[in-house]
């Protein structure tokens, strides 16, 4: 199958090679034989039927991961060996970038050119980052007292369950899996049911790279079955989850009610972008629009509440609306397109519901506000003004191309209103005034603060939330440590006069 890229060139849509669960190094059918459909949001057509994991399949995957952890080579390899294999895995991702990018495009409606230029190279890069860290995991030596000598060991935590979302399928896969691999853990990964294709493809690359059987297992299936089984499994030592706050709560409950496994949650957001009077308006208009609409607004860090200081409000909003009107929505394989379809019918309908709610609650629709009236789950980029802080569109995470603009007067007012949310994932501060930037960045309750930029992420920048956006960090050395646990070893010194 091919798709036109808009310049007349044809992009090869890959044949779907992997549709089965990946357990203990083999692609296998589910025990029940059940399959579920994965759908192309551009066309609403079924791409493939994928094996549907249920409790029994997750049990098998956990068993394989347990065996690989307790008796297999991966945690016992010299760390340099894990590093070498991970580097090979990263190279294979680069070598297969086009196929992987096309899979995420047809499965999630993401822009092909962006996945190819950003998601896939970033995924390979962060695997290299953590590969480099694999042989730099050290404990400390402690002189406790004259009669005892001690040291700490940083040991891999064991079997990890990764439950991942659909908005950045390859990238989030890599930022969960890479630090866990470097630490010497083994794992069961559940991709989102909307986007199973790239995770299965990556499993095959992991095998080709030489990652031993049982280290990475992939269970495709639904959240309330496969996902819930991972969260409540007595033999999973840690669960790392990225998704909605509601499901994060369920994961934490399941962990508490089973074996008290450690939990790391990266949840929803409703992030503010605060624009002060002194900025270069044209530049920041672009930043703000991208901050809210990139990836069709399907980002936990989307800057959906844009606070604009009163001196530039009218100019800023006029330019924002003009740019949004010129924003190109269409087939994500076309490099001229800026926004593809929403991931599935459920999200599409949910976003349209929020838009209607905004209108009903009295916000002023400046542009967009409806579906694109074509096949596929396309929605117009939408901007609301006159949004009160307590309106539904200002308090809830919409996860779509919908932005609210709000006017403010003072620094204190901006801080107060930006923080008036249950979430605390990210924030943007746009100003050339160092004093304001420093004051506001300290006062904002969010895990990531971007000053004069937005959406900048890298392997070394810890990423995660405050408040109901979750806890624990992905990326950065913090995330390596969440897959390690510290063992203290104390040794008696027998000729001590005190023993
Ligand atoms: P969204 O609402 O954006 O689809 P979710 O939080 O529902 O995000 O999904 C994120 C991931 O969590 C997906 O892999 C999904 O299958 C999984 N999931 C959904 N429900 C549960 C659950 N009850 N327990 C564990 N995982 C779940």
Coordinates of C-alpha atoms and ligand atoms in Angstrom, one line a residue:
X1 CA 0.0 0.0 0.0
X2 CA 1.2 3.5 -0.6
X3 CA 0.2 7.0 0.4
X4 CA 0.9 10.3 -1.4
X5 CA 3.1 12.7 0.5
X6 CA 1.5 15.7 -1.0
X7 CA 4.4 16.4 -3.4
X8 CA 3.3 13.5 -5.5
X9 CA 5.9 11.2 -4.0
X10 CA 4.6 7.9 -2.7
X11 CA 5.4 6.7 0.8
X12 CA 5.4 2.9 1.2
X13 CA 3.0 1.9 4.0
X14 CA 4.6 -1.1 5.5
X15 CA 3.1 -4.6 5.4
X16 CA 2.0 -5.4 9.0
X17 CA 4.5 -8.2 9.9
X18 CA 3.9 -8.5 13.7
X19 CA 0.4 -9.0 15.1
X20 CA 1.0 -11.6 17.9
X21 CA 2.0 -11.2 21.5
X22 CA 5.8 -11.3 22.1
X23 CA 6.5 -13.6 25.1
X24 CA 9.8 -15.2 26.0
X25 CA 11.4 -14.2 22.6
X26 CA 8.6 -15.7 20.5
X27 CA 5.6 -14.2 18.7
X28 CA 2.6 -16.2 20.0
X29 CA -1.2 -16.2 19.7
X30 CA -3.2 -15.3 22.8
X31 CA -4.4 -18.4 24.7
X32 CA -8.0 -17.5 24.0
X33 CA -7.2 -16.9 20.3
X34 CA -9.0 -13.6 20.6
X35 CA -7.9 -10.6 18.5
X36 CA -8.8 -6.9 18.4
X37 CA -8.9 -4.4 15.6
X38 CA -6.4 -1.6 15.3
X39 CA -7.9 1.2 13.1
X40 CA -6.3 3.8 10.8
X41 CA -7.7 7.2 12.1
X42 CA -7.2 8.7 8.6
X43 CA -9.7 6.3 7.0
X44 CA -11.5 4.6 9.9
X45 CA -10.5 1.3 8.2
X46 CA -9.1 -1.7 10.1
X47 CA -5.3 -2.0 9.6
X48 CA -4.9 -5.4 11.3
X49 CA -6.3 -7.8 13.9
X50 CA -3.9 -8.0 16.8
X51 CA -3.7 -10.8 19.4
X52 CA -5.6 -9.8 22.5
X53 CA -3.8 -10.6 25.8
X54 CA -5.9 -11.5 28.8
X55 CA -4.9 -12.5 32.3
X56 CA -3.5 -15.9 31.3
X57 CA -1.3 -14.3 28.7
X58 CA 0.0 -11.7 31.1
X59 CA 0.8 -14.5 33.6
X60 CA 2.9 -16.2 30.9
X61 CA 4.7 -12.9 30.1
X62 CA 5.4 -12.2 33.8
X63 CA 6.6 -15.8 34.2
X64 CA 9.1 -15.3 31.3
X65 CA 10.3 -12.0 32.7
X66 CA 10.6 -13.5 36.2
X67 CA 12.7 -16.4 34.9
X68 CA 14.8 -14.1 32.8
X69 CA 15.4 -11.9 35.9
X70 CA 15.9 -14.7 38.5
X71 CA 18.0 -17.0 36.4
X72 CA 18.7 -15.4 33.0
X73 CA 21.8 -13.6 31.8
X74 CA 20.6 -10.1 31.4
X75 CA 20.9 -8.9 35.1
X76 CA 24.1 -11.0 35.4
X77 CA 25.9 -9.7 32.3
X78 CA 28.8 -7.3 32.8
X79 CA 27.1 -3.9 32.4
X80 CA 29.3 -3.2 29.4
X81 CA 27.5 -6.1 27.6
X82 CA 24.1 -4.6 28.3
X83 CA 25.5 -1.4 26.9
X84 CA 26.7 -3.0 23.7
X85 CA 23.4 -4.8 23.1
X86 CA 21.4 -1.7 23.7
X87 CA 23.6 0.3 21.3
X88 CA 22.9 -2.3 18.7
X89 CA 19.1 -2.0 19.5
X90 CA 19.4 1.8 18.9
X91 CA 21.2 1.3 15.6
X92 CA 18.4 -1.0 14.4
X93 CA 15.8 1.5 15.3
X94 CA 17.6 4.1 13.2
X95 CA 18.0 1.6 10.3
X96 CA 14.3 0.9 10.4
X97 CA 13.1 4.5 11.0
X98 CA 10.9 4.8 8.0
X99 CA 9.0 1.7 8.7
X100 CA 8.5 2.5 12.3
X101 CA 7.5 6.1 11.5
X102 CA 4.9 4.8 9.0
X103 CA 3.5 2.4 11.6
X104 CA 3.0 5.2 14.2
X105 CA 1.4 7.4 11.4
X106 CA -1.2 4.8 10.4
X107 CA -1.9 3.7 13.9
X108 CA -2.0 7.0 15.7
X109 CA -2.5 9.6 13.0
X110 CA 0.8 11.3 13.8
X111 CA 2.6 13.4 11.2
X112 CA 5.0 11.1 9.3
X113 CA 7.6 13.7 8.7
X114 CA 7.7 14.5 12.5
X115 CA 7.8 10.9 13.7
X116 CA 10.7 10.3 11.2
X117 CA 12.6 13.5 12.1
X118 CA 11.8 13.6 15.9
X119 CA 10.2 10.6 17.6
X120 CA 12.3 7.9 16.1
X121 CA 15.8 9.6 16.3
X122 CA 14.9 10.7 19.9
X123 CA 14.0 7.1 20.8
X124 CA 17.3 5.8 19.4
X125 CA 19.2 8.6 21.1
X126 CA 17.7 8.0 24.5
X127 CA 18.4 4.2 24.3
X128 CA 22.0 5.3 23.6
X129 CA 22.0 7.6 26.6
X130 CA 20.9 4.9 29.0
X131 CA 23.2 2.3 27.3
X132 CA 26.0 4.7 28.3
X133 CA 24.7 4.8 31.9
X134 CA 24.5 1.0 32.2
X135 CA 28.1 0.6 33.4
X136 CA 28.0 3.7 35.6
X137 CA 25.7 2.3 38.3
X138 CA 27.5 2.5 41.6
X139 CA 26.8 2.4 45.2
X140 CA 28.7 4.2 48.0
X141 CA 31.3 3.1 50.5
X142 CA 30.4 4.1 54.1
X143 CA 32.6 4.2 57.1
X144 CA 29.9 3.7 59.7
X145 CA 31.8 3.5 62.9
X146 CA 35.1 2.0 64.0
X147 CA 33.6 -1.5 64.2
X148 CA 31.6 -1.6 61.0
X149 CA 32.5 -1.0 57.4
X150 CA 29.6 -0.7 54.9
X151 CA 28.7 -0.2 51.3
X152 CA 25.6 0.1 49.2
X153 CA 24.7 -1.8 46.1
X154 CA 22.3 -0.5 43.5
X155 CA 20.4 -3.5 42.3
X156 CA 17.8 -3.8 39.6
X157 CA 14.4 -3.8 41.0
X158 CA 13.2 -6.9 39.2
X159 CA 10.3 -7.5 36.8
X160 CA 8.8 -4.2 35.6
X161 CA 5.4 -3.6 34.1
X162 CA 5.3 -0.7 31.6
X163 CA 1.8 0.5 30.7
X164 CA 2.0 3.0 27.9
X165 CA -0.2 5.4 26.0
X166 CA -1.0 5.9 22.3
X167 CA 0.1 9.5 21.7
X168 CA 3.9 8.8 21.3
X169 CA 4.0 5.1 20.8
X170 CA 7.7 4.6 19.9
X171 CA 9.1 7.4 22.0
X172 CA 7.3 6.5 25.2
X173 CA 8.1 2.9 24.7
X174 CA 11.8 3.8 24.5
X175 CA 11.8 6.1 27.5
X176 CA 10.2 3.4 29.7
X177 CA 12.1 0.5 28.4
X178 CA 15.7 1.9 28.0
X179 CA 16.4 2.8 31.7
X180 CA 14.9 -0.4 32.9
X181 CA 17.1 -2.4 30.5
X182 CA 20.2 -0.4 31.5
X183 CA 19.4 -1.2 35.2
X184 CA 19.2 -4.9 34.4
X185 CA 15.5 -5.3 34.9
X186 CA 13.2 -7.5 32.8
X187 CA 9.8 -6.3 31.7
X188 CA 6.3 -6.8 30.4
X189 CA 5.2 -3.9 28.2
X190 CA 1.5 -3.2 27.4
X191 CA 1.1 -0.7 24.6
X192 CA -2.2 1.1 24.3
X193 CA -4.8 -0.8 22.4
X194 CA -5.1 2.0 19.9
X195 CA -1.4 1.7 18.9
X196 CA 0.0 -1.8 19.2
X197 CA 2.0 -1.9 15.9
X198 CA 5.3 -0.2 16.7
X199 CA 5.8 -2.0 20.1
X200 CA 5.6 -5.4 18.3
X201 CA 8.0 -4.1 15.6
X202 CA 10.4 -2.9 18.3
X203 CA 10.2 -6.3 20.1
X204 CA 11.5 -7.9 16.9
X205 CA 14.4 -5.4 16.7
X206 CA 15.2 -6.0 20.4
X207 CA 15.5 -9.7 19.6
X208 CA 17.7 -9.0 16.5
X209 CA 19.9 -6.8 18.7
X210 CA 20.6 -9.8 21.0
X211 CA 18.4 -8.9 24.0
X212 CA 17.9 -12.3 25.6
X213 CA 14.5 -14.0 25.6
X214 CA 12.2 -13.0 28.4
X215 CA 13.8 -9.6 29.0
X216 CA 11.2 -7.7 26.9
X217 CA 7.7 -9.2 26.6
X218 CA 4.9 -7.4 24.8
X219 CA 1.3 -8.0 25.7
X220 CA -1.1 -6.2 23.3
X221 CA -4.6 -5.8 24.6
X222 CA -7.0 -3.7 26.6
X223 CA -6.4 -1.8 29.8
X224 CA -9.1 -3.2 32.0
X225 CA -7.8 -6.8 31.3
X226 CA -4.2 -6.9 30.3
X227 CA -3.2 -3.6 31.9
X228 CA -5.1 -4.3 35.2
X229 CA -3.5 -7.7 35.4
X230 CA 0.0 -6.2 35.3
X231 CA -0.9 -3.6 37.9
X232 CA -2.3 -6.2 40.3
X233 CA 0.2 -9.0 39.6
X234 CA 2.0 -10.5 42.6
X235 CA 5.1 -11.1 40.6
X236 CA 5.6 -7.7 39.1
X237 CA 7.9 -5.6 41.3
X238 CA 7.3 -2.2 39.8
X239 CA 4.8 -0.6 37.5
X240 CA 5.5 2.5 35.4
X241 CA 2.4 4.0 33.9
X242 CA 1.8 6.9 31.6
X243 CA -1.8 7.8 30.9
X244 CA -4.9 9.4 32.3
X245 CA -5.2 10.4 36.0
X246 CA -8.3 8.2 36.4
X247 CA -6.4 5.1 35.2
X248 CA -3.3 6.1 37.2
X249 CA -5.5 6.0 40.3
X250 CA -6.7 2.5 39.4
X251 CA -3.1 1.4 38.9
X252 CA -2.0 2.7 42.2
X253 CA -5.0 1.0 43.9
X254 CA -4.2 -2.3 42.3
X255 CA -0.6 -2.0 43.4
X256 CA -1.6 -1.3 46.9
X257 CA -4.1 -4.1 47.1
X258 CA -1.7 -6.7 45.7
X259 CA 2.0 -6.8 46.5
X260 CA 2.6 -3.1 47.3
X261 CA 4.7 -2.9 44.1
X262 CA 6.4 0.4 43.5
X263 CA 4.4 2.7 41.2
X264 CA 5.5 5.6 39.0
X265 CA 2.7 7.6 37.4
X266 CA 3.0 10.1 34.6
X267 CA -0.6 11.4 34.3
X268 CA -2.7 14.2 32.8
X269 CA -2.0 17.9 32.5
X270 CA -3.7 21.2 31.8
X271 CA -0.6 23.3 31.4
X272 CA -0.4 27.1 31.4
X273 CA 1.7 29.1 29.0
X274 CA 2.2 32.6 30.5
X275 CA 3.1 35.3 28.0
X276 CA 4.3 38.7 29.3
X277 CA 4.1 42.1 27.6
X278 CA 7.8 42.3 26.6
X279 CA 8.0 39.3 24.2
X280 CA 8.6 39.2 20.5
X281 CA 4.9 38.5 19.7
X282 CA 5.4 36.8 16.3
X283 CA 7.8 34.3 17.8
X284 CA 5.8 33.5 20.8
X285 CA 2.5 33.1 18.9
X286 CA 4.2 30.3 17.0
X287 CA 5.5 28.8 20.2
X288 CA 2.1 28.9 21.9
X289 CA 0.2 27.5 18.9
X290 CA 2.6 24.6 18.6
X291 CA 2.6 24.2 22.4
X292 CA -1.2 23.6 22.3
X293 CA -1.7 22.0 18.9
X294 CA 1.4 19.9 18.2
X295 CA 0.5 16.2 17.8
X296 CA -3.1 17.4 17.4
X297 CA -3.1 18.5 21.0
X298 CA -2.7 14.8 22.1
X299 CA 0.0 15.6 24.6
X300 CA -0.1 15.5 28.4
X301 CA 2.1 18.6 28.3
X302 CA -0.2 20.6 25.9
X303 CA -0.2 24.2 26.9
X304 CA -3.9 24.6 26.6
X305 CA -4.4 27.6 28.9
X306 CA -2.6 30.6 27.4
X307 CA -2.4 33.6 29.7
X308 CA -1.5 36.8 27.9
X309 CA -0.7 40.1 29.6
X310 CA -3.1 42.8 28.8
X311 CA -0.7 45.1 27.0
X312 CA -0.3 42.7 24.1
X313 CA -3.5 40.7 24.4
X314 CA -5.4 42.0 21.4
X315 CA -2.4 41.9 19.0
X316 CA -1.4 38.5 20.3
X317 CA -4.8 36.9 20.0
X318 CA -5.4 38.4 16.5
X319 CA -2.1 36.8 15.3
X320 CA -2.8 33.5 17.0
X321 CA -6.2 33.2 15.3
X322 CA -4.8 34.1 11.9
X323 CA -2.1 31.4 12.3
X324 CA -4.7 28.9 13.5
X325 CA -6.9 29.7 10.5
X326 CA -3.9 28.9 8.2
X327 CA -3.0 25.7 10.1
X328 CA -3.2 22.8 7.7
X329 CA -5.2 19.8 8.7
X330 CA -5.1 16.7 6.6
X331 CA -3.4 13.4 5.7
X332 CA -0.4 13.1 8.1
X333 CA 1.8 11.6 5.3
X334 CA 1.6 15.0 3.5
X335 CA 4.7 17.1 4.7
X336 CA 2.7 20.3 4.3
X337 CA 0.1 19.2 6.8
X338 CA 0.4 20.4 10.4
X339 CA -2.3 18.3 12.0
X340 CA -3.5 14.8 11.3
X341 CA -6.6 13.0 12.7
X342 CA -7.2 12.3 16.4
X343 CA -6.3 8.8 17.4
X344 CA -9.7 7.2 17.5
X345 CA -13.4 7.7 17.5
X346 CA -13.6 7.9 21.2
X347 CA -11.1 10.7 21.6
X348 CA -12.6 12.5 18.6
X349 CA -16.1 12.5 20.2
X350 CA -14.7 13.4 23.6
X351 CA -12.9 16.5 22.2
X352 CA -16.0 17.6 20.3
X353 CA -18.0 17.2 23.5
X354 CA -15.5 19.5 25.3
X355 CA -15.8 22.1 22.5
X356 CA -19.6 22.0 22.8
X357 CA -19.3 22.4 26.6
X358 CA -17.1 25.4 26.1
X359 CA -19.7 27.1 23.9
X360 CA -22.5 26.3 26.3
X361 CA -20.6 27.6 29.3
X362 CA -20.2 30.9 27.6
X363 CA -16.7 31.0 26.2
X364 CA -16.3 32.9 22.9
X365 CA -15.2 30.7 20.0
X366 CA -12.6 32.6 18.0
X367 CA -11.8 29.9 15.4
X368 CA -12.5 26.2 14.7
X369 CA -15.0 24.5 16.9
X370 CA -16.1 21.6 14.8
X371 CA -15.0 18.4 13.0
X372 CA -13.5 18.8 9.5
X373 CA -16.4 17.3 7.7
X374 CA -14.3 14.6 5.9
X375 CA -13.6 10.9 6.4
X376 CA -11.4 10.3 9.4
X377 CA -11.2 11.8 12.9
X378 CA -10.2 15.3 11.9
X379 CA -11.0 18.3 14.1
X380 CA -10.4 22.0 13.4
X381 CA -7.8 23.8 15.5
X382 CA -10.0 25.6 18.0
X383 CA -9.4 28.7 20.1
X384 CA -11.7 30.0 22.8
X385 CA -11.5 33.4 24.5
X386 CA -13.4 34.8 27.5
X387 CA -12.7 31.5 29.3
X388 CA -13.3 31.7 33.1
X389 CA -10.9 29.8 35.2
X390 CA -13.7 27.5 36.4
X391 CA -15.1 26.5 33.0
X392 CA -14.8 22.9 32.1
X393 CA -12.5 23.6 29.2
X394 CA -10.1 25.4 31.6
X395 CA -10.2 22.8 34.4
X396 CA -10.1 19.5 32.5
X397 CA -7.6 17.8 30.2
X398 CA -9.1 17.9 26.7
X399 CA -6.2 16.1 24.9
X400 CA -7.1 17.7 21.5
X401 CA -6.5 20.8 19.4
X402 CA -8.3 23.2 21.7
X403 CA -6.7 26.3 23.3
X404 CA -8.1 28.8 25.8
X405 CA -6.8 32.3 25.8
X406 CA -7.0 34.4 29.0
X407 CA -6.1 38.0 29.8
X408 CA -4.1 38.9 32.9
X409 CA -2.6 42.1 34.5
X410 CA 0.1 41.3 37.0
X411 CA 2.8 38.7 37.7
X412 CA 1.0 37.7 40.9
X413 CA -2.3 37.2 39.1
X414 CA -0.6 35.1 36.4
X415 CA 1.0 32.8 39.1
X416 CA -2.2 32.4 41.0
X417 CA -4.4 31.6 38.0
X418 CA -1.7 29.3 36.4
X419 CA -1.5 27.3 39.6
X420 CA -5.3 27.1 40.0
X421 CA -5.5 23.5 38.6
X422 CA -5.3 20.0 40.1
X423 CA -2.6 19.2 37.5
X424 CA 1.1 20.2 37.6
X425 CA 2.9 18.7 34.7
X426 CA 4.4 21.5 32.7
X427 CA 4.3 25.3 32.3
X428 CA 5.7 27.8 29.8
X429 CA 7.0 31.3 30.7
X430 CA 7.5 33.7 27.9
X431 CA 9.4 36.8 28.9
X432 CA 12.8 38.5 28.4
X433 CA 12.7 39.8 32.0
X434 CA 15.0 37.6 34.0
X435 CA 13.4 38.7 37.3
X436 CA 10.0 37.7 36.1
X437 CA 11.3 34.4 34.6
X438 CA 13.0 33.4 37.9
X439 CA 10.1 34.5 40.1
X440 CA 7.5 32.7 38.1
X441 CA 9.5 29.5 37.5
X442 CA 9.9 29.1 41.2
X443 CA 6.3 29.8 42.0
X444 CA 4.8 27.5 39.4
X445 CA 3.8 24.1 40.7
X446 CA 4.8 21.9 37.8
X447 CA 7.4 19.2 37.1
X448 CA 8.7 20.9 33.9
X449 CA 9.0 24.7 33.3
X450 CA 10.0 25.9 29.9
X451 CA 11.2 29.5 29.6
X452 CA 11.0 31.0 26.1
X453 CA 10.6 27.5 24.6
X454 CA 8.0 24.8 24.9
X455 CA 8.0 21.0 24.4
X456 CA 11.8 20.8 24.7
X457 CA 12.6 17.3 26.0
X458 CA 15.8 15.3 25.9
X459 CA 17.1 12.1 27.4
X460 CA 18.8 14.0 30.2
X461 CA 15.9 16.2 31.3
X462 CA 13.8 14.5 34.0
X463 CA 10.2 14.5 33.1
X464 CA 7.1 14.1 35.4
X465 CA 4.5 15.8 37.4
X466 CA 3.5 17.6 40.5
X467 CA 0.1 17.3 42.1
X468 CA -2.4 15.1 40.2
X469 CA -0.1 14.9 37.2
X470 CA 1.7 12.0 39.1
X471 CA 5.0 11.3 40.6
X472 CA 8.3 9.6 39.7
X473 CA 10.3 10.8 36.8
X474 CA 10.9 9.5 33.3
X475 CA 14.1 10.4 31.4
X476 CA 17.2 11.7 33.0
X477 CA 19.3 9.8 35.6
X478 CA 16.3 10.0 38.0
X479 CA 14.5 7.5 35.8
X480 CA 17.4 5.1 35.9
X481 CA 17.3 5.1 39.7
X482 CA 13.6 4.3 39.7
X483 CA 14.5 0.9 38.3
X484 CA 17.2 0.3 41.0
X485 CA 16.9 -0.4 44.7
X486 CA 19.6 0.1 47.3
X487 CA 21.0 -2.7 49.4
X488 CA 23.1 -1.8 52.4
X489 CA 25.8 -4.3 53.3
X490 CA 27.6 -3.9 56.6
X491 CA 30.7 -5.8 57.6
X492 CA 32.0 -6.3 61.1
X493 CA 35.7 -5.5 61.7
X494 CA 36.6 -8.3 64.1
X495 CA 39.7 -6.9 65.7
X496 CA 37.8 -3.8 66.7
X497 CA 38.1 -3.2 70.4
X498 CA 34.4 -2.5 70.6
X499 CA 33.2 -5.9 69.4
Ligands
LIG1 P1 -6.4 7.5 27.5 O1 -7.6 7.9 28.4 O2 -5.6 8.6 27.1 O3 -6.7 6.5 26.5 P2 -5.6 5.6 29.5 O4 -5.1 6.1 30.8 O5 -7.0 5.1 29.4 O6 -5.4 6.8 28.5 O7 -4.6 4.6 28.8 C1 -3.2 4.5 29.0 C2 -2.8 3.1 29.1 O8 -3.4 2.5 30.3 C3 -3.2 2.2 27.9 O9 -2.2 1.3 27.7 C4 -4.5 1.5 28.5 O10 -4.8 0.3 27.9 C5 -4.1 1.3 29.9 N1 -5.2 1.1 30.9 C6 -6.5 1.5 30.7 N2 -7.2 1.1 31.8 C7 -6.4 0.4 32.6 C8 -6.5 -0.3 33.9 N3 -7.7 -0.3 34.5 N4 -5.4 -0.8 34.4 C9 -4.2 -0.7 33.8 N5 -4.0 -0.2 32.6 C10 -5.1 0.4 32.0

